[in-house]
Amino acid sequence: MANTPKVRKCLFPAAGYGTRFLPATKAMPKEMLPIVNKPLIQYGVEEALEAGITQIGFIVGRGKRAIADHFDTSYELEHQIKGTSKEKYLDDIREVIDKCDFLLMRQREMLGLGHAILTGEPMIGNEAFAVVLADDLCAAPTEKDDMRALGQLAKLYQRYQCSIIAIEEVPMEDTASYGIISGELIADGIYQVHDMVEKPKPENAPSNMAIIGRYILTPEIFSYLRKTKPGANGEIQITDALKLMAKEHQVLAVKFKGRRFDCGSVEGFIEATNYYYENVYKN
Ligand code: G1P
């Protein structure tokens, strides 16, 4: 179809301190922590590129300049490495730099994920866009032809043209670490969202279906974000804005294919490192 709307832009909120990884994150952004030889945020940008997205917006806080430098050409390095056997190590990063455009915005106050996304509004304008939280690392599904989580969402967006979020079942005792949804199953693995709660205790959770850091949002989300009051942790939560939106618009939640690692926790980070070393790096 010639007029099928396409998602072209992706926001990467990257303003958090990464306190769980101190002291490693004292002078280095947590998004630059490597899984084997590649920073977390590069995996996220590669996933966006795979989904057909080439306009990348970083929402950063102070002390995140390394992210801007990483997605820029390093002339000294290029000069040193040119024509040597080490050049291949730059293939992946050169590809994303060549194919994508990068914009950076500073979030001056840390008022939560919803606030970070609202900060990105000038980069988005009036079109649907993606959001990737880089510390959720989504590996490629084992079926060869399938894209990673964001590509799966972007494909569904072409069909449903509404906001779509990625979900995964988690143990009931872990609900307080996630946004949790409830909804009605409308197709294989696809739910129409009725309710969502940010970080509920297990006894208050409407289900065990947790939001994972991959979203496609229609631009109406910005007006809901403006209406959203501080919620869990006193922060403006995207989950609360989506809940308001779901009352007036279709919001879908999708069980995506492929493994997800919570690289915001040390345990998940180590699991991801072992997995990528065995299944990606060595191949
Ligand atoms: C954020 C969202 C939460 C979601 C989670 C996924 O929380 O607010 O709804 O389930 O990401 O990783 P955070 O982990 O940033 O506290």
PDB file of C-alpha atoms and ligand atoms in Angstrom:
ATOM      1  CA  MET A   1       0.000   0.000   0.000  1.00  0.00           C
ATOM      2  CA  ALA A   2       1.453   3.318  -1.043  1.00  0.00           C
ATOM      3  CA  ASN A   3       0.023   5.291   1.863  1.00  0.00           C
ATOM      4  CA  THR A   4       0.706   2.934   4.724  1.00  0.00           C
ATOM      5  CA  PRO A   5       1.951   5.137   7.561  1.00  0.00           C
ATOM      6  CA  LYS A   6       5.450   4.329   8.611  1.00  0.00           C
ATOM      7  CA  VAL A   7       7.172   4.976  11.924  1.00  0.00           C
ATOM      8  CA  ARG A   8      10.252   7.090  11.102  1.00  0.00           C
ATOM      9  CA  LYS A   9      11.367   8.421  14.464  1.00  0.00           C
ATOM     10  CA  CYS A  10      12.456   6.888  17.735  1.00  0.00           C
ATOM     11  CA  LEU A  11      13.118   8.485  21.108  1.00  0.00           C
ATOM     12  CA  PHE A  12      15.680   7.057  23.502  1.00  0.00           C
ATOM     13  CA  PRO A  13      15.140   8.404  27.020  1.00  0.00           C
ATOM     14  CA  ALA A  14      18.636   8.278  28.505  1.00  0.00           C
ATOM     15  CA  ALA A  15      18.666  10.615  31.460  1.00  0.00           C
ATOM     16  CA  GLY A  16      18.824   8.120  34.372  1.00  0.00           C
ATOM     17  CA  TYR A  17      21.797   7.872  36.714  1.00  0.00           C
ATOM     18  CA  GLY A  18      22.293   4.096  36.638  1.00  0.00           C
ATOM     19  CA  THR A  19      22.829   4.004  40.399  1.00  0.00           C
ATOM     20  CA  ARG A  20      22.700   0.204  40.468  1.00  0.00           C
ATOM     21  CA  PHE A  21      25.932   0.147  38.487  1.00  0.00           C
ATOM     22  CA  LEU A  22      27.908   2.636  40.552  1.00  0.00           C
ATOM     23  CA  PRO A  23      30.795   3.284  40.541  1.00  0.00           C
ATOM     24  CA  ALA A  24      30.940   2.211  36.848  1.00  0.00           C
ATOM     25  CA  THR A  25      28.312   4.846  36.004  1.00  0.00           C
ATOM     26  CA  LYS A  26      29.870   7.680  37.993  1.00  0.00           C
ATOM     27  CA  ALA A  27      31.455   9.378  34.980  1.00  0.00           C
ATOM     28  CA  MET A  28      29.996   7.196  32.206  1.00  0.00           C
ATOM     29  CA  PRO A  29      26.352   7.046  31.052  1.00  0.00           C
ATOM     30  CA  LYS A  30      24.710   3.731  31.966  1.00  0.00           C
ATOM     31  CA  GLU A  31      23.552   3.454  28.342  1.00  0.00           C
ATOM     32  CA  MET A  32      27.228   3.128  27.325  1.00  0.00           C
ATOM     33  CA  LEU A  33      27.797   0.008  29.451  1.00  0.00           C
ATOM     34  CA  PRO A  34      28.847  -2.707  27.020  1.00  0.00           C
ATOM     35  CA  ILE A  35      27.276  -6.109  26.533  1.00  0.00           C
ATOM     36  CA  VAL A  36      30.460  -7.858  25.327  1.00  0.00           C
ATOM     37  CA  ASN A  37      31.840  -5.233  22.905  1.00  0.00           C
ATOM     38  CA  LYS A  38      28.862  -3.000  22.131  1.00  0.00           C
ATOM     39  CA  PRO A  39      27.181  -0.358  24.294  1.00  0.00           C
ATOM     40  CA  LEU A  40      23.578  -1.042  25.296  1.00  0.00           C
ATOM     41  CA  ILE A  41      22.298   2.003  23.441  1.00  0.00           C
ATOM     42  CA  GLN A  42      23.859   0.859  20.178  1.00  0.00           C
ATOM     43  CA  TYR A  43      21.885  -2.389  20.359  1.00  0.00           C
ATOM     44  CA  GLY A  44      18.763  -0.248  20.747  1.00  0.00           C
ATOM     45  CA  VAL A  45      19.620   1.986  17.773  1.00  0.00           C
ATOM     46  CA  GLU A  46      20.357  -1.087  15.634  1.00  0.00           C
ATOM     47  CA  GLU A  47      16.962  -2.503  16.597  1.00  0.00           C
ATOM     48  CA  ALA A  48      15.307   0.772  15.537  1.00  0.00           C
ATOM     49  CA  LEU A  49      17.165   0.737  12.231  1.00  0.00           C
ATOM     50  CA  GLU A  50      16.035  -2.856  11.639  1.00  0.00           C
ATOM     51  CA  ALA A  51      12.454  -1.597  12.193  1.00  0.00           C
ATOM     52  CA  GLY A  52      12.982   0.921   9.357  1.00  0.00           C
ATOM     53  CA  ILE A  53      13.530   3.916  11.654  1.00  0.00           C
ATOM     54  CA  THR A  54      16.346   6.327  10.819  1.00  0.00           C
ATOM     55  CA  GLN A  55      15.602   9.451  12.874  1.00  0.00           C
ATOM     56  CA  ILE A  56      16.952   8.929  16.355  1.00  0.00           C
ATOM     57  CA  GLY A  57      16.326  11.316  19.236  1.00  0.00           C
ATOM     58  CA  PHE A  58      18.213  11.002  22.514  1.00  0.00           C
ATOM     59  CA  ILE A  59      16.699  12.606  25.602  1.00  0.00           C
ATOM     60  CA  VAL A  60      19.682  13.020  27.857  1.00  0.00           C
ATOM     61  CA  GLY A  61      20.608  14.499  31.194  1.00  0.00           C
ATOM     62  CA  ARG A  62      23.874  16.073  32.238  1.00  0.00           C
ATOM     63  CA  GLY A  63      27.001  13.949  31.862  1.00  0.00           C
ATOM     64  CA  LYS A  64      25.850  12.047  28.776  1.00  0.00           C
ATOM     65  CA  ARG A  65      28.165  13.486  26.153  1.00  0.00           C
ATOM     66  CA  ALA A  66      29.694  10.090  25.464  1.00  0.00           C
ATOM     67  CA  ILE A  67      26.406   9.113  23.776  1.00  0.00           C
ATOM     68  CA  ALA A  68      26.674  11.995  21.293  1.00  0.00           C
ATOM     69  CA  ASP A  69      30.339  11.168  20.645  1.00  0.00           C
ATOM     70  CA  HIS A  70      29.601   7.474  20.120  1.00  0.00           C
ATOM     71  CA  PHE A  71      27.216   8.237  17.256  1.00  0.00           C
ATOM     72  CA  ASP A  72      29.630  10.606  15.548  1.00  0.00           C
ATOM     73  CA  THR A  73      32.717   9.926  13.448  1.00  0.00           C
ATOM     74  CA  SER A  74      35.982   9.748  15.390  1.00  0.00           C
ATOM     75  CA  TYR A  75      38.508  11.098  12.915  1.00  0.00           C
ATOM     76  CA  GLU A  76      41.631  10.098  14.845  1.00  0.00           C
ATOM     77  CA  LEU A  77      40.357   6.560  15.286  1.00  0.00           C
ATOM     78  CA  GLU A  78      39.326   6.265  11.628  1.00  0.00           C
ATOM     79  CA  HIS A  79      42.778   7.511  10.614  1.00  0.00           C
ATOM     80  CA  GLN A  80      44.608   5.070  12.939  1.00  0.00           C
ATOM     81  CA  ILE A  81      42.587   2.027  11.976  1.00  0.00           C
ATOM     82  CA  LYS A  82      42.171   2.577   8.237  1.00  0.00           C
ATOM     83  CA  GLY A  83      43.455  -0.337   6.169  1.00  0.00           C
ATOM     84  CA  THR A  84      44.275  -2.483   9.238  1.00  0.00           C
ATOM     85  CA  SER A  85      42.678  -5.779  10.229  1.00  0.00           C
ATOM     86  CA  LYS A  86      40.917  -3.962  13.073  1.00  0.00           C
ATOM     87  CA  GLU A  87      38.712  -1.947  10.739  1.00  0.00           C
ATOM     88  CA  LYS A  88      35.988  -4.617  10.870  1.00  0.00           C
ATOM     89  CA  TYR A  89      35.287  -3.740  14.506  1.00  0.00           C
ATOM     90  CA  LEU A  90      33.820  -0.446  13.331  1.00  0.00           C
ATOM     91  CA  ASP A  91      31.483  -1.947  10.699  1.00  0.00           C
ATOM     92  CA  ASP A  92      28.308  -1.920  12.805  1.00  0.00           C
ATOM     93  CA  ILE A  93      28.710   1.555  14.261  1.00  0.00           C
ATOM     94  CA  ARG A  94      29.681   3.000  10.863  1.00  0.00           C
ATOM     95  CA  GLU A  95      26.485   1.542   9.414  1.00  0.00           C
ATOM     96  CA  VAL A  96      24.197   3.186  11.985  1.00  0.00           C
ATOM     97  CA  ILE A  97      26.059   6.492  11.695  1.00  0.00           C
ATOM     98  CA  ASP A  98      25.691   6.408   7.895  1.00  0.00           C
ATOM     99  CA  LYS A  99      22.033   5.468   7.856  1.00  0.00           C
ATOM    100  CA  CYS A 100      20.593   7.435  10.789  1.00  0.00           C
ATOM    101  CA  ASP A 101      20.227  11.070  11.779  1.00  0.00           C
ATOM    102  CA  PHE A 102      20.763  11.886  15.444  1.00  0.00           C
ATOM    103  CA  LEU A 103      19.221  14.617  17.535  1.00  0.00           C
ATOM    104  CA  LEU A 104      19.879  15.304  21.185  1.00  0.00           C
ATOM    105  CA  MET A 105      17.718  17.078  23.711  1.00  0.00           C
ATOM    106  CA  ARG A 106      18.494  17.798  27.306  1.00  0.00           C
ATOM    107  CA  GLN A 107      15.931  16.923  29.958  1.00  0.00           C
ATOM    108  CA  ARG A 108      16.721  19.626  32.473  1.00  0.00           C
ATOM    109  CA  GLU A 109      14.786  18.096  35.360  1.00  0.00           C
ATOM    110  CA  MET A 110      14.428  14.408  36.090  1.00  0.00           C
ATOM    111  CA  LEU A 111      10.650  14.212  36.432  1.00  0.00           C
ATOM    112  CA  GLY A 112      10.157  10.691  35.096  1.00  0.00           C
ATOM    113  CA  LEU A 113       9.853   8.692  31.873  1.00  0.00           C
ATOM    114  CA  GLY A 114       6.629  10.437  30.824  1.00  0.00           C
ATOM    115  CA  HIS A 115       8.326  13.812  31.247  1.00  0.00           C
ATOM    116  CA  ALA A 116      11.347  12.617  29.224  1.00  0.00           C
ATOM    117  CA  ILE A 117       9.050  11.604  26.359  1.00  0.00           C
ATOM    118  CA  LEU A 118       7.228  14.951  26.538  1.00  0.00           C
ATOM    119  CA  THR A 119      10.626  16.683  26.350  1.00  0.00           C
ATOM    120  CA  GLY A 120      11.061  14.963  22.961  1.00  0.00           C
ATOM    121  CA  GLU A 121       7.875  16.452  21.476  1.00  0.00           C
ATOM    122  CA  PRO A 122       9.690  19.102  19.354  1.00  0.00           C
ATOM    123  CA  MET A 123      11.647  16.302  17.652  1.00  0.00           C
ATOM    124  CA  ILE A 124       8.479  14.351  16.845  1.00  0.00           C
ATOM    125  CA  GLY A 125       5.786  16.784  15.766  1.00  0.00           C
ATOM    126  CA  ASN A 126       2.514  15.256  14.621  1.00  0.00           C
ATOM    127  CA  GLU A 127       3.354  11.669  13.714  1.00  0.00           C
ATOM    128  CA  ALA A 128       3.517   8.268  15.384  1.00  0.00           C
ATOM    129  CA  PHE A 129       6.908   7.472  16.880  1.00  0.00           C
ATOM    130  CA  ALA A 130       8.757   4.757  18.756  1.00  0.00           C
ATOM    131  CA  VAL A 131      10.315   4.782  22.222  1.00  0.00           C
ATOM    132  CA  VAL A 132      13.121   2.420  23.219  1.00  0.00           C
ATOM    133  CA  LEU A 133      14.403   1.999  26.771  1.00  0.00           C
ATOM    134  CA  ALA A 134      17.913   0.769  26.105  1.00  0.00           C
ATOM    135  CA  ASP A 135      18.315  -1.115  29.371  1.00  0.00           C
ATOM    136  CA  ASP A 136      15.688  -3.585  28.177  1.00  0.00           C
ATOM    137  CA  LEU A 137      17.812  -5.507  25.694  1.00  0.00           C
ATOM    138  CA  CYS A 138      15.719  -7.452  23.179  1.00  0.00           C
ATOM    139  CA  ALA A 139      17.515 -10.257  21.359  1.00  0.00           C
ATOM    140  CA  ALA A 140      16.525 -11.446  17.899  1.00  0.00           C
ATOM    141  CA  PRO A 141      13.938 -14.247  17.945  1.00  0.00           C
ATOM    142  CA  THR A 142      15.252 -17.677  17.042  1.00  0.00           C
ATOM    143  CA  GLU A 143      13.052 -17.841  13.910  1.00  0.00           C
ATOM    144  CA  LYS A 144      15.447 -16.473  11.314  1.00  0.00           C
ATOM    145  CA  ASP A 145      13.056 -14.090   9.523  1.00  0.00           C
ATOM    146  CA  ASP A 146      11.639 -12.334  12.537  1.00  0.00           C
ATOM    147  CA  MET A 147      12.759  -8.859  13.515  1.00  0.00           C
ATOM    148  CA  ARG A 148      13.469  -7.876  17.088  1.00  0.00           C
ATOM    149  CA  ALA A 149      10.697  -6.487  19.293  1.00  0.00           C
ATOM    150  CA  LEU A 150      10.503  -2.968  17.832  1.00  0.00           C
ATOM    151  CA  GLY A 151      10.286  -4.277  14.257  1.00  0.00           C
ATOM    152  CA  GLN A 152       7.423  -6.544  15.316  1.00  0.00           C
ATOM    153  CA  LEU A 153       5.601  -3.544  16.837  1.00  0.00           C
ATOM    154  CA  ALA A 154       6.273  -1.324  13.794  1.00  0.00           C
ATOM    155  CA  LYS A 155       4.796  -3.994  11.519  1.00  0.00           C
ATOM    156  CA  LEU A 156       1.653  -4.203  13.649  1.00  0.00           C
ATOM    157  CA  TYR A 157       1.394  -0.412  13.621  1.00  0.00           C
ATOM    158  CA  GLN A 158       0.968  -0.498   9.847  1.00  0.00           C
ATOM    159  CA  ARG A 159      -2.078  -2.708  10.357  1.00  0.00           C
ATOM    160  CA  TYR A 160      -3.681  -1.156  13.449  1.00  0.00           C
ATOM    161  CA  GLN A 161      -2.428   2.470  13.340  1.00  0.00           C
ATOM    162  CA  CYS A 162      -2.738   3.008  17.073  1.00  0.00           C
ATOM    163  CA  SER A 163      -0.415   3.064  20.071  1.00  0.00           C
ATOM    164  CA  ILE A 164       1.171  -0.351  20.683  1.00  0.00           C
ATOM    165  CA  ILE A 165       3.290  -1.442  23.622  1.00  0.00           C
ATOM    166  CA  ALA A 166       5.401  -4.550  24.133  1.00  0.00           C
ATOM    167  CA  ILE A 167       4.530  -6.861  27.017  1.00  0.00           C
ATOM    168  CA  GLU A 168       5.895 -10.020  28.607  1.00  0.00           C
ATOM    169  CA  GLU A 169       4.601 -12.249  31.386  1.00  0.00           C
ATOM    170  CA  VAL A 170       6.657 -11.886  34.573  1.00  0.00           C
ATOM    171  CA  PRO A 171       6.486 -13.765  37.886  1.00  0.00           C
ATOM    172  CA  MET A 172       3.666 -12.282  39.979  1.00  0.00           C
ATOM    173  CA  GLU A 173       6.135 -11.343  42.753  1.00  0.00           C
ATOM    174  CA  ASP A 174       7.960  -9.016  40.309  1.00  0.00           C
ATOM    175  CA  THR A 175       5.019  -6.772  39.346  1.00  0.00           C
ATOM    176  CA  ALA A 176       6.318  -3.852  41.449  1.00  0.00           C
ATOM    177  CA  SER A 177       9.232  -3.444  38.993  1.00  0.00           C
ATOM    178  CA  TYR A 178       7.023  -2.837  35.942  1.00  0.00           C
ATOM    179  CA  GLY A 179       3.994  -1.180  34.436  1.00  0.00           C
ATOM    180  CA  ILE A 180       1.312  -3.878  34.384  1.00  0.00           C
ATOM    181  CA  ILE A 181      -1.603  -4.069  31.945  1.00  0.00           C
ATOM    182  CA  SER A 182      -4.892  -5.852  31.728  1.00  0.00           C
ATOM    183  CA  GLY A 183      -6.917  -6.227  28.579  1.00  0.00           C
ATOM    184  CA  GLU A 184      -8.896  -8.360  26.211  1.00  0.00           C
ATOM    185  CA  LEU A 185      -7.223 -10.801  23.838  1.00  0.00           C
ATOM    186  CA  ILE A 186      -8.219  -9.711  20.303  1.00  0.00           C
ATOM    187  CA  ALA A 187      -5.766 -11.726  18.189  1.00  0.00           C
ATOM    188  CA  ASP A 188      -2.837 -14.082  18.716  1.00  0.00           C
ATOM    189  CA  GLY A 189      -0.716 -12.444  21.446  1.00  0.00           C
ATOM    190  CA  ILE A 190      -2.441  -9.047  20.971  1.00  0.00           C
ATOM    191  CA  TYR A 191      -4.477  -7.427  23.736  1.00  0.00           C
ATOM    192  CA  GLN A 192      -6.725  -4.393  23.677  1.00  0.00           C
ATOM    193  CA  VAL A 193      -5.603  -2.546  26.812  1.00  0.00           C
ATOM    194  CA  HIS A 194      -8.293  -1.726  29.396  1.00  0.00           C
ATOM    195  CA  ASP A 195      -6.209  -0.880  32.423  1.00  0.00           C
ATOM    196  CA  MET A 196      -2.599  -0.233  33.330  1.00  0.00           C
ATOM    197  CA  VAL A 197      -0.880   0.397  36.638  1.00  0.00           C
ATOM    198  CA  GLU A 198       2.701   1.539  37.206  1.00  0.00           C
ATOM    199  CA  LYS A 199       4.685  -0.673  39.586  1.00  0.00           C
ATOM    200  CA  PRO A 200       1.800  -2.255  41.552  1.00  0.00           C
ATOM    201  CA  LYS A 201       2.410  -4.583  44.474  1.00  0.00           C
ATOM    202  CA  PRO A 202       1.418  -8.154  43.497  1.00  0.00           C
ATOM    203  CA  GLU A 203      -1.845  -7.878  45.472  1.00  0.00           C
ATOM    204  CA  ASN A 204      -2.867  -4.790  43.467  1.00  0.00           C
ATOM    205  CA  ALA A 205      -1.629  -5.938  40.050  1.00  0.00           C
ATOM    206  CA  PRO A 206      -4.359  -6.494  37.429  1.00  0.00           C
ATOM    207  CA  SER A 207      -2.308  -9.328  35.842  1.00  0.00           C
ATOM    208  CA  ASN A 208       1.297 -10.455  35.413  1.00  0.00           C
ATOM    209  CA  MET A 209       1.641  -8.886  31.941  1.00  0.00           C
ATOM    210  CA  ALA A 210       4.475  -6.378  32.223  1.00  0.00           C
ATOM    211  CA  ILE A 211       5.323  -3.498  29.923  1.00  0.00           C
ATOM    212  CA  ILE A 212       8.750  -3.863  28.334  1.00  0.00           C
ATOM    213  CA  GLY A 213      10.659  -0.810  27.108  1.00  0.00           C
ATOM    214  CA  ARG A 214       9.384  -0.758  23.508  1.00  0.00           C
ATOM    215  CA  TYR A 215       6.503   1.518  22.541  1.00  0.00           C
ATOM    216  CA  ILE A 216       4.892   2.906  19.400  1.00  0.00           C
ATOM    217  CA  LEU A 217       2.925   5.996  20.361  1.00  0.00           C
ATOM    218  CA  THR A 218       0.564   8.139  18.330  1.00  0.00           C
ATOM    219  CA  PRO A 219       1.165  11.888  18.766  1.00  0.00           C
ATOM    220  CA  GLU A 220      -2.023  12.354  20.856  1.00  0.00           C
ATOM    221  CA  ILE A 221       0.064  10.934  23.710  1.00  0.00           C
ATOM    222  CA  PHE A 222       1.601  14.379  24.241  1.00  0.00           C
ATOM    223  CA  SER A 223      -1.709  15.957  25.261  1.00  0.00           C
ATOM    224  CA  TYR A 224      -2.323  13.075  27.698  1.00  0.00           C
ATOM    225  CA  LEU A 225       1.182  13.488  29.099  1.00  0.00           C
ATOM    226  CA  ARG A 226       0.473  17.158  29.719  1.00  0.00           C
ATOM    227  CA  LYS A 227      -2.596  16.132  31.754  1.00  0.00           C
ATOM    228  CA  THR A 228      -0.758  13.437  33.712  1.00  0.00           C
ATOM    229  CA  LYS A 229      -0.004  14.171  37.352  1.00  0.00           C
ATOM    230  CA  PRO A 230       3.007  12.694  39.136  1.00  0.00           C
ATOM    231  CA  GLY A 231       2.302   9.046  40.017  1.00  0.00           C
ATOM    232  CA  ALA A 232       4.527   6.169  41.218  1.00  0.00           C
ATOM    233  CA  ASN A 233       7.788   7.492  42.762  1.00  0.00           C
ATOM    234  CA  GLY A 234       6.405  11.041  42.379  1.00  0.00           C
ATOM    235  CA  GLU A 235       7.268  10.896  38.658  1.00  0.00           C
ATOM    236  CA  ILE A 236       5.249  11.625  35.515  1.00  0.00           C
ATOM    237  CA  GLN A 237       4.662   8.130  34.192  1.00  0.00           C
ATOM    238  CA  ILE A 238       4.072   7.156  30.557  1.00  0.00           C
ATOM    239  CA  THR A 239       1.942   4.296  31.922  1.00  0.00           C
ATOM    240  CA  ASP A 240      -0.521   6.792  33.483  1.00  0.00           C
ATOM    241  CA  ALA A 241      -0.728   8.823  30.256  1.00  0.00           C
ATOM    242  CA  LEU A 242      -1.361   5.651  28.245  1.00  0.00           C
ATOM    243  CA  LYS A 243      -4.076   4.660  30.672  1.00  0.00           C
ATOM    244  CA  LEU A 244      -5.847   7.994  30.036  1.00  0.00           C
ATOM    245  CA  MET A 245      -5.347   7.513  26.320  1.00  0.00           C
ATOM    246  CA  ALA A 246      -6.783   3.989  26.378  1.00  0.00           C
ATOM    247  CA  LYS A 247     -10.122   5.414  27.574  1.00  0.00           C
ATOM    248  CA  GLU A 248     -10.497   7.389  24.331  1.00  0.00           C
ATOM    249  CA  HIS A 249      -8.291   5.617  21.776  1.00  0.00           C
ATOM    250  CA  GLN A 250      -7.304   2.078  20.941  1.00  0.00           C
ATOM    251  CA  VAL A 251      -4.128   1.026  22.748  1.00  0.00           C
ATOM    252  CA  LEU A 252      -2.749  -2.446  22.063  1.00  0.00           C
ATOM    253  CA  ALA A 253      -0.276  -4.588  23.974  1.00  0.00           C
ATOM    254  CA  VAL A 254       1.684  -7.289  22.186  1.00  0.00           C
ATOM    255  CA  LYS A 255       3.546 -10.312  23.448  1.00  0.00           C
ATOM    256  CA  PHE A 256       6.617  -9.996  21.264  1.00  0.00           C
ATOM    257  CA  LYS A 257       8.841 -12.869  20.147  1.00  0.00           C
ATOM    258  CA  GLY A 258      12.436 -13.132  21.332  1.00  0.00           C
ATOM    259  CA  ARG A 259      14.236 -12.973  24.631  1.00  0.00           C
ATOM    260  CA  ARG A 260      14.453  -9.822  26.741  1.00  0.00           C
ATOM    261  CA  PHE A 261      17.168  -9.050  29.271  1.00  0.00           C
ATOM    262  CA  ASP A 262      16.704  -6.532  32.068  1.00  0.00           C
ATOM    263  CA  CYS A 263      20.093  -4.848  31.805  1.00  0.00           C
ATOM    264  CA  GLY A 264      19.033  -2.310  34.424  1.00  0.00           C
ATOM    265  CA  SER A 265      19.799  -5.017  36.994  1.00  0.00           C
ATOM    266  CA  VAL A 266      23.216  -6.563  37.548  1.00  0.00           C
ATOM    267  CA  GLU A 267      21.788 -10.113  37.229  1.00  0.00           C
ATOM    268  CA  GLY A 268      20.076  -9.336  33.894  1.00  0.00           C
ATOM    269  CA  PHE A 269      23.222  -7.610  32.662  1.00  0.00           C
ATOM    270  CA  ILE A 270      25.350 -10.702  33.380  1.00  0.00           C
ATOM    271  CA  GLU A 271      22.751 -12.990  31.760  1.00  0.00           C
ATOM    272  CA  ALA A 272      22.742 -10.789  28.647  1.00  0.00           C
ATOM    273  CA  THR A 273      26.542 -10.768  28.545  1.00  0.00           C
ATOM    274  CA  ASN A 274      26.712 -14.563  28.637  1.00  0.00           C
ATOM    275  CA  TYR A 275      23.929 -14.919  26.074  1.00  0.00           C
ATOM    276  CA  TYR A 276      25.446 -12.435  23.620  1.00  0.00           C
ATOM    277  CA  TYR A 277      28.929 -13.882  24.027  1.00  0.00           C
ATOM    278  CA  GLU A 278      27.690 -17.389  23.211  1.00  0.00           C
ATOM    279  CA  ASN A 279      25.023 -16.624  20.612  1.00  0.00           C
ATOM    280  CA  VAL A 280      26.022 -13.404  18.888  1.00  0.00           C
ATOM    281  CA  TYR A 281      29.671 -12.438  19.444  1.00  0.00           C
ATOM    282  CA  LYS A 282      31.148 -15.903  18.790  1.00  0.00           C
ATOM    283  CA  ASN A 283      29.105 -16.413  15.577  1.00  0.00           C
TER     284      ASN A 283
HETATM  285  C1  G1P B   1       9.865   1.770  32.958  1.00  0.00           C
HETATM  286  C2  G1P B   1       8.345   1.950  32.836  1.00  0.00           C
HETATM  287  C3  G1P B   1       7.627   0.661  33.210  1.00  0.00           C
HETATM  288  C4  G1P B   1       8.153  -0.495  32.355  1.00  0.00           C
HETATM  289  C5  G1P B   1       9.697  -0.590  32.498  1.00  0.00           C
HETATM  290  C6  G1P B   1      10.242  -1.619  31.533  1.00  0.00           C
HETATM  291  O1  G1P B   1      10.200   1.623  34.311  1.00  0.00           O
HETATM  292  O2  G1P B   1       7.929   3.019  33.670  1.00  0.00           O
HETATM  293  O3  G1P B   1       6.242   0.787  32.982  1.00  0.00           O
HETATM  294  O4  G1P B   1       7.546  -1.707  32.772  1.00  0.00           O
HETATM  295  O5  G1P B   1      10.316   0.666  32.202  1.00  0.00           O
HETATM  296  O6  G1P B   1      11.616  -1.777  31.713  1.00  0.00           O
HETATM  297  P1  G1P B   1      11.728   1.713  34.862  1.00  0.00           P
HETATM  298  O7  G1P B   1      12.327   0.363  34.650  1.00  0.00           O
HETATM  299  O8  G1P B   1      12.392   2.768  34.047  1.00  0.00           O
HETATM  300  O9  G1P B   1      11.602   2.058  36.302  1.00  0.00           O
END
